[in-house]
Amino acid sequence: MKITPLGDTLGAQVDNIDLSQLSEAEFAALYQAFLRYKVLFFREQPLSTDDHVELAKRFGELESPHPFFPHLPDNDQVVVIETSRGNPPSQSYWHTDMTWQAVPPKCSVLHAQYVPEHGGDTIWCDMAAVWADLTDEEKAELRQLNTIHALHAFEGSRYDHQDADGQSVVSKRAQDYPPIRRAMVQTHPETGQEVLFINEQFTRAIADWPEADSQQRLATLFSQARQSKYHVRFRWQKHSVAIWDNRATQHYAVTDYGDTPRRLHRVTVQGDSAQ
């Protein structure tokens, strides 16, 4: 197994490995690389659905089925992220997956089935590095703050539609996932790193702040996280795999390929503590 870092703190490519046949020693080394680099990339991994699911299970218990993302007919834990002719992707946002639920996921394993010849990259951001670069004064302030996370951004997206009663399915399911309050700064449960745990898609406000002040402060922090020095960008190929630590990153899907067919399968692992 060869691990090639792509940045000082974020991203590594792993070669000379078969993800469907990992030994215990290989997985242990892989897991340490996952914690260190936060997102790992693999090429030429023609995983079956069972291989994909079993790989994800080595990282922990799997998430329950997503409330409205499509999934494989024979396995509702495998989300299908698909673009087809006439069905382009929705507007993309920087995001950390599912921070609108009580315990956000630990990580995800994303496997490319087929992708456009050009475009469709994904970019990850190291939110521990973003935090580390803030001033001591900023850190002291932000450690005292809580944020409100909600799934409102999915309303009107391609994952939303009207049900038989004429109601938005996202709005209706949102009743099962009311806005949740959580600390803006989190301590990673395994590395001990502090992380600025906000994201542009689901962090709606700073709790107990006036709306204008809240949005202005969040916009400043989001702008900080958009700096390329915190990022790693991955060019997808057929059978590529990415595994990322959802507790320490945001990511962004680049939607520069129109409705060129693209399909990826995602399996997500439960978080291990409330954040």
XYZ file of N, CA and C in Angstrom:
825
model
N 0.839 -1.188 0.000
C 0.000 0.000 0.000
C 0.877 1.241 0.000
N 0.554 2.175 -0.896
C 1.304 3.417 -1.000
C 0.367 4.586 -0.719
N 0.718 5.418 0.261
C -0.088 6.582 0.632
C 0.682 7.837 0.243
N 0.094 8.624 -0.653
C 0.745 9.846 -1.142
C -0.039 11.058 -0.667
N 0.490 11.837 0.284
C -0.210 13.043 0.734
C -0.385 14.031 -0.413
N -1.538 14.676 -0.458
C -1.811 15.687 -1.476
C -1.727 17.097 -0.921
N -1.659 17.221 0.398
C -1.518 18.505 1.058
C -0.921 18.281 2.431
N -0.619 19.361 3.130
C 0.005 19.233 4.449
C -0.907 18.529 5.445
N -2.204 18.842 5.399
C -3.131 18.293 6.392
C -4.329 17.599 5.766
N -4.581 17.824 4.491
C -5.821 17.356 3.875
C -5.550 16.583 2.592
N -6.087 15.367 2.531
C -6.079 14.612 1.291
C -4.868 13.734 1.081
N -5.120 12.487 0.692
C -4.049 11.565 0.319
C -4.607 10.567 -0.684
N -3.777 10.203 -1.651
C -4.152 9.150 -2.593
C -3.513 7.848 -2.138
N -4.306 6.785 -2.179
C -3.840 5.475 -1.739
C -3.810 4.540 -2.944
N -2.644 3.962 -3.211
C -2.453 3.064 -4.345
C -1.995 1.685 -3.866
N -2.000 0.753 -4.794
C -1.535 -0.611 -4.532
C -2.353 -1.290 -3.435
N -3.663 -1.165 -3.571
C -4.554 -1.740 -2.563
C -5.865 -2.148 -3.223
N -6.465 -3.206 -2.727
C -7.775 -3.664 -3.188
C -8.752 -3.492 -2.031
N -9.660 -2.540 -2.146
C -10.573 -2.229 -1.044
C -11.555 -3.360 -0.754
N -11.690 -4.290 -1.667
C -12.600 -5.413 -1.425
C -11.932 -6.543 -0.660
N -10.611 -6.439 -0.448
C -9.887 -7.529 0.218
C -8.853 -6.974 1.201
N -9.264 -6.064 2.038
C -8.347 -5.449 2.997
C -8.041 -6.401 4.146
N -6.779 -6.582 4.434
C -6.406 -7.310 5.648
C -6.609 -6.400 6.853
N -6.563 -6.988 8.042
C -6.702 -6.182 9.258
C -5.583 -5.152 9.355
N -4.367 -5.547 8.998
C -3.230 -4.623 9.071
C -3.385 -3.487 8.063
N -3.850 -3.829 6.876
C -4.053 -2.792 5.858
C -5.135 -1.810 6.294
N -6.234 -2.354 6.852
C -7.297 -1.444 7.284
C -6.820 -0.557 8.429
N -6.050 -1.086 9.350
C -5.528 -0.282 10.462
C -4.676 0.872 9.932
N -3.825 0.604 8.954
C -2.996 1.664 8.363
C -3.868 2.663 7.612
N -4.862 2.142 6.921
C -5.775 3.002 6.178
C -6.549 3.909 7.127
N -6.970 3.363 8.249
C -7.757 4.145 9.200
C -6.922 5.278 9.808
N -5.660 5.010 10.094
C -4.798 6.071 10.616
C -4.588 7.166 9.572
N -4.480 6.776 8.310
C -4.362 7.761 7.238
C -5.652 8.573 7.099
N -6.783 7.919 7.273
C -8.085 8.594 7.251
C -8.154 9.675 8.326
N -7.716 9.354 9.535
C -7.735 10.343 10.613
C -6.756 11.481 10.345
N -5.603 11.153 9.788
C -4.586 12.183 9.568
C -4.943 13.113 8.411
N -5.403 12.538 7.285
C -5.590 13.328 6.064
C -7.035 13.691 5.788
N -7.967 13.119 6.522
C -9.381 13.505 6.511
C -10.138 13.087 5.261
N -9.470 12.933 4.128
C -10.117 12.387 2.941
C -9.081 11.583 2.166
N -9.489 10.352 1.792
C -8.610 9.442 1.062
C -9.228 9.135 -0.299
N -8.356 9.023 -1.312
C -8.800 8.779 -2.675
C -8.175 7.490 -3.224
N -8.961 6.767 -3.991
C -8.533 5.486 -4.550
C -8.970 5.426 -6.010
N -8.154 4.796 -6.855
C -8.488 4.597 -8.261
C -8.705 3.105 -8.530
N -9.462 2.847 -9.597
C -9.619 1.489 -10.129
C -10.050 0.489 -9.053
N -11.202 0.804 -8.448
C -11.789 -0.059 -7.420
C -13.192 -0.486 -7.870
N -13.284 -1.559 -8.682
C -14.589 -2.005 -9.198
C -15.393 -2.776 -8.147
N -15.827 -2.070 -7.126
C -16.510 -2.707 -6.004
C -17.928 -3.119 -6.383
N -18.328 -4.288 -5.933
C -19.741 -4.647 -5.995
C -20.482 -3.883 -4.900
N -21.809 -3.918 -4.945
C -22.589 -3.281 -3.872
C -22.239 -3.881 -2.514
N -22.119 -5.188 -2.442
C -21.763 -5.838 -1.179
C -20.374 -5.418 -0.713
N -19.418 -5.329 -1.640
C -18.071 -4.877 -1.281
C -18.116 -3.470 -0.689
N -18.883 -2.607 -1.345
C -19.002 -1.211 -0.919
C -19.572 -1.132 0.501
N -20.643 -1.855 0.725
C -21.293 -1.826 2.044
C -20.375 -2.413 3.114
N -19.730 -3.508 2.820
C -18.844 -4.127 3.807
C -17.654 -3.238 4.134
N -17.134 -2.534 3.140
C -16.049 -1.589 3.398
C -16.509 -0.494 4.361
N -17.672 0.084 4.105
C -18.185 1.134 4.977
C -18.408 0.623 6.400
N -18.866 -0.621 6.533
C -19.128 -1.186 7.859
C -17.867 -1.309 8.699
N -16.712 -1.353 8.061
C -15.474 -1.438 8.835
C -15.193 -0.131 9.574
N -15.833 0.950 9.133
C -15.671 2.244 9.800
C -16.698 2.451 10.911
N -17.757 1.642 10.946
C -18.755 1.778 11.998
C -20.133 1.357 11.525
N -21.128 1.554 12.379
C -22.511 1.233 12.035
C -22.999 2.166 10.923
N -23.800 1.628 10.025
C -24.279 2.431 8.906
C -25.469 3.296 9.304
N -25.592 4.427 8.601
C -26.722 5.321 8.797
C -28.023 4.658 8.367
N -29.111 5.121 8.938
C -30.435 4.743 8.455
C -30.632 5.317 7.061
N -31.602 4.811 6.310
C -31.852 5.356 4.980
C -32.092 6.860 5.017
N -31.571 7.554 4.015
C -31.758 9.001 3.923
C -33.239 9.308 3.737
N -33.750 10.386 4.346
C -35.198 10.638 4.304
C -35.771 10.907 2.923
N -34.961 11.409 1.968
C -35.537 11.633 0.640
C -34.565 11.445 -0.520
N -33.304 11.152 -0.280
C -32.405 10.807 -1.377
C -32.792 9.444 -1.966
N -32.666 9.272 -3.272
C -32.933 7.957 -3.857
C -31.869 6.945 -3.452
N -32.232 5.673 -3.504
C -31.301 4.619 -3.108
C -31.469 3.426 -4.034
N -30.571 2.471 -3.925
C -30.683 1.260 -4.730
C -31.957 0.501 -4.362
N -32.634 -0.101 -5.330
C -33.881 -0.826 -5.027
C -33.690 -1.954 -4.021
N -32.517 -2.584 -4.035
C -32.303 -3.737 -3.158
C -31.456 -3.423 -1.928
N -31.112 -2.144 -1.736
C -30.334 -1.771 -0.548
C -30.545 -0.284 -0.273
N -31.372 0.016 0.735
C -31.720 1.415 0.976
C -30.637 2.186 1.717
N -29.527 1.535 2.057
C -28.402 2.254 2.664
C -27.394 2.745 1.631
N -27.622 2.415 0.371
C -26.748 2.879 -0.704
C -27.477 3.980 -1.466
N -27.094 5.223 -1.185
C -27.688 6.384 -1.837
C -27.164 6.485 -3.270
N -28.043 6.847 -4.182
C -27.675 7.044 -5.578
C -27.651 8.544 -5.876
N -26.480 9.041 -6.280
C -26.325 10.446 -6.673
C -26.152 10.442 -8.187
N -27.190 10.879 -8.890
C -27.211 10.648 -10.331
C -27.654 11.880 -11.101
N -26.972 12.119 -12.193
C -27.365 13.106 -13.185
C -27.657 12.362 -14.478
N -28.752 12.731 -15.128
C -29.105 12.108 -16.404
C -29.594 13.195 -17.349
N -29.731 12.859 -18.608
C -30.191 13.832 -19.594
C -31.549 14.396 -19.178
N -31.616 15.709 -19.131
C -32.831 16.377 -18.687
C -32.968 16.491 -17.189
N -32.015 15.959 -16.429
C -32.049 15.994 -14.965
C -30.705 16.474 -14.433
N -30.383 17.763 -14.654
C -29.091 18.287 -14.195
C -29.048 18.386 -12.684
N -27.860 18.533 -12.114
C -27.760 18.660 -10.657
C -28.365 19.971 -10.167
N -28.803 19.956 -8.915
C -29.282 21.185 -8.280
C -28.110 22.110 -7.998
N -28.424 23.324 -7.549
C -27.377 24.243 -7.134
C -26.517 23.583 -6.060
N -25.209 23.765 -6.167
C -24.297 23.141 -5.222
C -23.902 24.134 -4.134
N -23.697 23.610 -2.935
C -23.260 24.395 -1.786
C -22.113 23.655 -1.091
N -21.228 24.423 -0.463
C -20.314 23.802 0.486
C -21.152 23.216 1.611
N -20.836 21.984 2.014
C -21.639 21.381 3.073
C -20.882 20.271 3.787
N -21.336 20.003 4.988
C -20.972 18.830 5.766
C -22.235 17.994 5.853
N -22.147 16.721 5.557
C -23.350 15.917 5.391
C -24.196 15.828 6.658
N -25.483 16.132 6.481
C -26.524 15.786 7.453
C -26.294 16.376 8.840
N -25.794 17.597 8.897
C -25.627 18.238 10.210
C -26.962 18.681 10.799
N -28.044 18.455 10.042
C -29.380 18.769 10.533
C -29.969 17.651 11.381
N -29.270 16.527 11.508
C -29.787 15.473 12.378
C -29.028 15.476 13.709
N -29.606 14.803 14.696
C -29.092 14.902 16.060
C -27.620 14.525 16.149
N -27.225 13.448 15.487
C -25.826 13.027 15.451
C -25.398 12.979 13.989
N -24.598 13.934 13.523
C -24.146 13.908 12.128
C -23.284 12.680 11.847
N -23.186 12.276 10.588
C -22.407 11.088 10.253
C -20.924 11.223 10.586
N -20.309 10.077 10.770
C -18.860 10.004 10.977
C -18.116 10.174 9.655
N -18.527 9.424 8.645
C -17.815 9.463 7.369
C -18.712 8.891 6.286
N -18.263 9.034 5.041
C -18.956 8.441 3.912
C -17.955 7.793 2.974
N -18.453 6.797 2.234
C -17.663 6.114 1.215
C -18.408 6.287 -0.103
N -17.808 7.032 -1.034
C -18.448 7.381 -2.297
C -17.732 6.665 -3.439
N -18.501 5.962 -4.260
C -17.947 5.103 -5.313
C -18.526 5.527 -6.658
N -17.664 5.865 -7.607
C -18.106 6.331 -8.922
C -18.472 5.154 -9.821
N -19.700 5.174 -10.339
C -20.149 4.171 -11.303
C -19.786 4.589 -12.727
N -20.151 5.814 -13.085
C -19.696 6.417 -14.337
C -19.747 7.935 -14.170
N -18.871 8.627 -14.878
C -18.711 10.071 -14.707
C -18.451 10.715 -16.063
N -18.673 12.024 -16.190
C -18.379 12.703 -17.446
C -16.878 12.653 -17.767
N -16.572 12.779 -19.025
C -15.166 12.821 -19.419
C -14.485 14.067 -18.867
N -15.250 15.152 -18.782
C -14.719 16.403 -18.240
C -15.691 16.960 -17.204
N -15.149 17.523 -16.134
C -15.979 18.170 -15.126
C -16.474 17.214 -14.060
N -17.203 17.783 -13.085
C -17.786 16.985 -12.023
C -16.857 16.666 -10.870
N -15.804 17.480 -10.695
C -14.886 17.262 -9.577
C -15.600 17.493 -8.246
N -14.986 17.017 -7.168
C -15.423 17.349 -5.813
C -14.243 17.968 -5.061
N -14.527 19.002 -4.269
C -13.508 19.702 -3.486
C -13.832 19.529 -2.007
N -12.821 19.217 -1.214
C -12.975 19.123 0.238
C -12.217 20.251 0.923
N -12.709 20.667 2.076
C -12.104 21.735 2.869
C -11.807 21.214 4.272
N -10.616 21.507 4.768
C -10.170 21.102 6.102
C -10.629 22.148 7.116
N -11.689 21.839 7.854
C -12.240 22.813 8.801
C -11.440 22.891 10.095
N -10.564 21.917 10.351
C -9.632 22.050 11.474
C -8.548 23.072 11.134
N -8.090 23.074 9.885
C -7.079 24.043 9.459
C -7.660 25.455 9.406
N -8.914 25.568 8.971
C -9.574 26.881 8.978
C -9.609 27.424 10.406
N -10.001 26.569 11.335
C -10.045 26.964 12.738
C -8.668 27.374 13.254
N -7.659 26.590 12.934
C -6.308 26.847 13.451
C -5.779 28.210 13.030
N -6.221 28.719 11.892
C -5.716 29.990 11.383
C -6.438 31.207 11.944
N -7.495 31.000 12.717
C -8.179 32.128 13.331
C -7.327 32.697 14.466
N -7.559 33.954 14.801
C -6.808 34.587 15.886
C -7.278 34.047 17.236
N -6.475 34.239 18.258
C -6.864 33.804 19.602
C -8.138 34.507 20.046
N -8.290 35.765 19.669
C -9.483 36.522 20.039
C -10.723 35.933 19.359
N -10.586 35.589 18.081
C -11.711 34.973 17.375
C -12.068 33.630 17.987
N -11.065 32.841 18.298
C -11.325 31.524 18.885
C -12.055 31.657 20.219
N -11.632 32.598 21.034
C -12.277 32.789 22.336
C -13.750 33.149 22.165
N -14.039 33.982 21.167
C -15.427 34.352 20.903
C -16.232 33.160 20.396
N -15.702 32.456 19.402
C -16.472 31.410 18.739
C -16.712 30.199 19.638
N -15.807 29.949 20.575
C -16.017 28.827 21.498
C -17.262 29.011 22.358
N -17.738 30.231 22.477
C -18.907 30.508 23.307
C -20.220 30.426 22.534
N -20.138 30.213 21.223
C -21.324 30.340 20.383
C -21.919 28.988 20.003
N -23.225 29.010 19.797
C -23.950 27.876 19.243
C -24.545 28.275 17.895
N -24.825 27.278 17.084
C -25.411 27.528 15.777
C -26.683 26.712 15.616
N -27.490 27.118 14.638
C -28.715 26.406 14.299
C -28.515 25.759 12.937
N -28.733 24.436 12.875
C -28.610 23.693 11.623
C -29.991 23.189 11.224
N -30.285 23.230 9.905
C -31.587 22.793 9.411
C -31.441 22.317 7.972
N -32.407 21.494 7.519
C -32.323 20.947 6.163
C -33.081 21.790 5.144
N -33.333 23.060 5.452
C -34.112 23.952 4.594
C -33.565 24.060 3.174
N -32.252 23.885 2.998
C -31.640 24.103 1.684
C -32.123 23.104 0.643
N -32.724 21.998 1.068
C -33.220 21.013 0.108
C -34.587 21.382 -0.467
N -35.241 22.373 0.133
C -36.554 22.767 -0.378
C -36.401 23.345 -1.778
N -37.185 22.836 -2.705
C -37.117 23.310 -4.079
C -36.009 22.698 -4.907
N -35.210 21.788 -4.313
C -34.129 21.137 -5.055
C -34.687 19.978 -5.874
N -33.816 19.303 -6.609
C -34.294 18.175 -7.404
C -34.725 16.989 -6.538
N -34.412 17.048 -5.243
C -34.845 15.996 -4.330
C -36.212 16.307 -3.713
N -36.771 17.456 -4.086
C -38.057 17.870 -3.548
C -39.125 17.729 -4.632
N -40.334 17.410 -4.222
C -41.467 17.397 -5.137
C -42.738 17.412 -4.297
N -43.847 17.637 -4.938
C -45.117 17.643 -4.227
C -45.668 16.233 -4.110
N -46.160 15.916 -2.919
C -46.766 14.598 -2.723
C -48.224 14.631 -3.171
N -48.945 13.565 -2.888
C -50.334 13.466 -3.340
C -51.224 14.549 -2.731
N -50.811 15.100 -1.602
C -51.577 16.164 -0.956
C -51.148 17.554 -1.411
N -50.196 17.606 -2.360
C -49.733 18.896 -2.858
C -48.725 19.580 -1.963
N -48.127 18.826 -1.019
C -47.150 19.397 -0.095
C -45.735 19.002 -0.502
N -44.798 19.874 -0.214
C -43.392 19.586 -0.458
C -42.954 18.417 0.414
N -42.330 17.400 -0.191
C -41.895 16.254 0.604
C -40.776 16.648 1.559
N -39.926 17.608 1.162
C -38.867 18.056 2.066
C -39.467 18.793 3.257
N -40.414 19.700 2.982
C -41.044 20.435 4.081
C -41.754 19.489 5.041
N -42.386 18.469 4.487
C -43.105 17.518 5.340
C -42.136 16.695 6.180
N -41.059 16.189 5.560
C -40.090 15.400 6.314
C -39.308 16.259 7.298
N -39.189 17.554 7.014
C -38.483 18.451 7.927
C -39.134 18.472 9.308
N -40.410 18.126 9.363
C -41.092 18.075 10.655
C -40.490 16.991 11.554
N -39.892 15.976 10.932
C -39.231 14.920 11.707
C -37.813 15.305 12.113
N -37.297 16.386 11.516
C -35.935 16.841 11.792
C -35.966 18.342 12.062
N -36.497 18.755 13.211
C -36.563 20.190 13.500
C -35.170 20.788 13.601
N -35.050 22.113 13.393
C -33.740 22.762 13.519
C -33.060 22.381 14.829
N -31.765 22.153 14.752
C -31.026 21.666 15.907
C -29.933 22.658 16.280
N -29.706 22.796 17.569
C -28.710 23.720 18.106
C -27.459 22.932 18.472
N -26.295 23.408 18.028
C -25.047 22.728 18.382
C -23.917 23.737 18.473
N -22.882 23.353 19.215
C -21.731 24.236 19.404
C -21.048 24.514 18.080
N -20.622 25.753 17.878
C -19.932 26.123 16.653
C -18.566 25.454 16.562
N -17.928 25.249 17.692
C -16.600 24.638 17.726
C -16.720 23.262 18.354
N -16.244 22.246 17.633
C -16.307 20.873 18.094
C -14.898 20.334 18.321
N -14.781 19.395 19.235
C -13.526 18.668 19.417
C -13.685 17.302 18.761
N -12.808 17.016 17.800
C -12.892 15.739 17.096
C -12.735 14.601 18.104
N -13.659 13.625 18.112
C -13.645 12.604 19.167
C -12.460 11.647 19.110
N -11.734 11.600 17.990
C -10.600 10.682 17.893
C -9.254 11.390 17.832
N -9.173 12.498 17.131
C -7.883 13.195 17.012
C -7.673 14.254 18.074
N -8.755 14.716 18.687
C -8.659 15.791 19.669
C -8.516 17.170 19.056
N -8.489 17.272 17.708
C -8.412 18.573 17.058
C -9.700 19.352 17.253
N -9.562 20.660 17.425
C -10.741 21.512 17.404
C -11.109 21.796 15.950
N -12.396 21.849 15.687
C -12.911 22.006 14.332
C -13.982 23.092 14.332
N -13.922 23.984 13.349
C -14.994 24.949 13.134
C -16.129 24.212 12.445
N -17.146 23.828 13.207
C -18.167 22.916 12.705
C -19.374 23.693 12.181
N -19.158 24.349 11.056
C -20.233 25.055 10.358
C -20.134 24.687 8.879
N -21.232 24.866 8.163
C -21.198 24.642 6.719
C -22.259 25.500 6.045
N -22.009 25.847 4.796
C -22.838 26.837 4.108
C -24.249 26.335 3.807
N -24.424 25.028 3.658
C -25.742 24.530 3.270
C -26.700 24.399 4.436
N -26.223 23.958 5.569
C -27.133 23.606 6.657
C -27.005 24.469 7.907
N -25.934 25.255 8.050
C -25.828 26.157 9.202
C -26.646 27.396 8.896
N -27.741 27.540 9.596
C -28.722 28.568 9.254
C -28.472 29.887 9.966
N -27.950 29.815 11.193
C -27.799 31.041 11.980
C -26.907 30.777 13.189
N -26.420 31.856 13.784
C -25.788 31.802 15.103
C -26.895 31.980 16.135
N -27.007 31.043 17.036
C -28.097 31.068 18.009
C -28.039 32.327 18.871
N -29.202 32.907 19.072
C -29.384 34.043 19.991
C -28.763 35.337 19.487
N -28.359 35.385 18.240
C -27.835 36.622 17.641
C -28.913 37.249 16.756
N -28.899 38.584 16.624
C -29.768 39.217 15.637
C -29.457 38.663 14.238
N -30.482 38.525 13.410
C -30.329 37.891 12.107
C -29.229 38.537 11.262
N -29.220 39.858 11.186
C -28.228 40.532 10.337
C -26.809 40.275 10.836
N -26.609 40.355 12.151
C -25.276 40.109 12.718
C -24.864 38.654 12.507
N -25.822 37.745 12.681
C -25.546 36.330 12.499
C -25.091 36.039 11.073
N -25.838 36.533 10.098
C -25.509 36.253 8.701
C -24.181 36.884 8.296
N -23.897 38.063 8.824
C -22.629 38.723 8.496
C -21.442 37.936 9.065
N -21.568 37.463 10.297
C -20.464 36.730 10.915
C -20.262 35.385 10.218
N -21.339 34.700 9.916
C -21.213 33.435 9.209
C -20.603 33.634 7.822
N -21.013 34.693 7.136
C -20.474 34.949 5.796
C -18.960 35.152 5.845
N -18.485 35.823 6.882
C -17.040 36.032 7.037
C -16.321 34.701 7.239
N -16.881 33.843 8.059
C -16.262 32.540 8.308
C -16.327 31.643 7.078
N -17.452 31.668 6.374
C -17.562 30.877 5.149
C -16.539 31.350 4.111
N -16.350 32.652 4.036
C -15.368 33.200 3.091
C -13.967 32.716 3.423
N -13.650 32.645 4.709
C -12.349 32.127 5.135
C -12.170 30.687 4.652
N -13.219 29.890 4.760
C -13.131 28.478 4.397
C -13.066 28.267 2.888
N -13.421 29.279 2.108
C -13.352 29.139 0.651
C -11.950 29.321 0.090
N -11.002 29.658 0.914
C -9.638 29.853 0.426
C -9.033 28.512 -0.001
N -8.411 28.509 -1.161
C -7.927 27.261 -1.755
C -6.837 26.588 -0.928
N -6.157 27.331 -0.058
C -5.094 26.704 0.739
C -5.630 25.637 1.689
N -6.938 25.656 1.941
C -7.541 24.658 2.827
C -8.143 23.479 2.052
N -8.001 23.465 0.735
C -8.766 22.554 -0.108
C -7.916 21.468 -0.747
N -8.597 20.395 -1.127
C -8.060 19.393 -2.041
C -9.171 19.077 -3.036
N -8.786 18.956 -4.312
C -9.761 18.742 -5.386
C -9.508 17.390 -6.035
N -10.595 16.661 -6.266
C -10.479 15.301 -6.807
C -11.209 15.200 -8.130
N -10.490 14.685 -9.134
C -11.071 14.418 -10.453
C -11.549 12.967 -10.492
N -12.851 12.795 -10.599
C -13.429 11.462 -10.591
C -13.144 10.701 -11.886
N -12.958 9.409 -11.754
C -12.921 8.476 -12.864
C -13.816 7.294 -12.503
N -14.174 6.509 -13.494
C -14.971 5.325 -13.216
C -14.257 4.445 -12.187
N -14.991 4.015 -11.181
C -14.518 3.138 -10.108
C -13.565 3.833 -9.130
N -13.508 5.169 -9.175
C -12.795 5.890 -8.114
C -13.606 5.830 -6.826
N -12.898 5.941 -5.698
C -13.534 5.952 -4.379
C -12.965 7.110 -3.569
N -13.824 7.781 -2.831
C -13.383 8.769 -1.843
C -14.001 8.407 -0.500
N -13.198 8.476 0.553
C -13.663 8.250 1.926
C -13.268 9.475 2.733
N -14.241 10.167 3.320
C -13.903 11.397 4.041
C -14.487 11.422 5.449
N -13.782 12.166 6.288
C -14.169 12.353 7.683
C -15.145 13.520 7.743
N -16.406 13.213 7.935
C -17.457 14.227 7.948
C -17.381 15.132 9.174
N -16.623 14.716 10.182
C -16.528 15.474 11.432
C -15.537 16.625 11.335
N -14.779 16.679 10.245
C -13.699 17.672 10.161
C -13.623 18.366 8.812
N -14.590 18.137 7.942
C -14.506 18.687 6.592
C -15.839 19.243 6.122
N -15.757 20.111 5.113
C -16.864 20.398 4.221
C -16.474 19.886 2.841
N -17.445 19.741 1.950
C -17.111 19.429 0.562
C -18.097 20.117 -0.377
N -17.680 20.173 -1.647
C -18.424 20.927 -2.655
C -18.372 20.171 -3.971
N -19.528 19.880 -4.538
C -19.611 19.200 -5.828
C -19.628 20.246 -6.937
N -18.670 20.186 -7.826
C -18.577 21.148 -8.921
C -19.540 20.720 -10.023
N -20.527 21.543 -10.315
C -21.585 21.185 -11.273
C -21.338 21.884 -12.610
N -20.228 21.533 -13.255
C -19.829 22.176 -14.505
C -19.985 21.252 -15.703
N -20.873 20.271 -15.606
C -20.985 19.263 -16.649
C -22.398 19.148 -17.202
N -23.261 20.131 -16.887
C -24.615 20.135 -17.415
C -25.385 18.898 -17.029
N -26.034 18.273 -18.017
C -26.780 17.045 -17.727
C -26.085 15.813 -18.306
N -24.743 15.909 -18.461
C -23.981 14.738 -18.884
C -24.161 13.632 -17.837
N -24.483 12.419 -18.252
C -24.755 11.355 -17.264
C -23.601 11.150 -16.282
N -23.965 11.008 -15.037
C -22.999 10.839 -13.937
C -23.719 10.087 -12.826
N -23.077 9.071 -12.272
C -23.721 8.283 -11.205
C -22.671 7.837 -10.205
N -22.948 8.132 -8.929
C -22.098 7.688 -7.836
C -22.981 7.064 -6.767
N -22.421 6.104 -6.031
C -23.115 5.460 -4.924
C -22.435 5.844 -3.615
N -23.239 6.193 -2.620
C -22.694 6.626 -1.327
C -23.259 5.777 -0.198
N -22.358 5.315 0.658
C -22.756 4.650 1.904
C -22.189 5.491 3.040
N -23.038 5.764 4.035
C -22.676 6.693 5.104
C -22.667 5.988 6.456
N -21.692 6.353 7.283
C -21.450 5.708 8.572
C -21.939 6.633 9.696
N -22.606 6.070 10.668
C -23.151 6.837 11.792
C -22.039 7.539 12.580
N -22.376 8.709 13.103
C -21.510 9.378 14.059
C -21.504 8.633 15.380
N -20.446 8.837 16.150
C -20.302 8.083 17.390
C -20.564 8.900 18.643
N -20.915 10.184 18.469
C -21.274 11.001 19.623
C -22.027 12.215 19.129
N -22.899 12.748 19.961
C -23.637 13.954 19.582
C -22.667 15.128 19.475
N -22.816 15.889 18.403
C -21.947 17.048 18.183
C -22.772 18.323 18.227
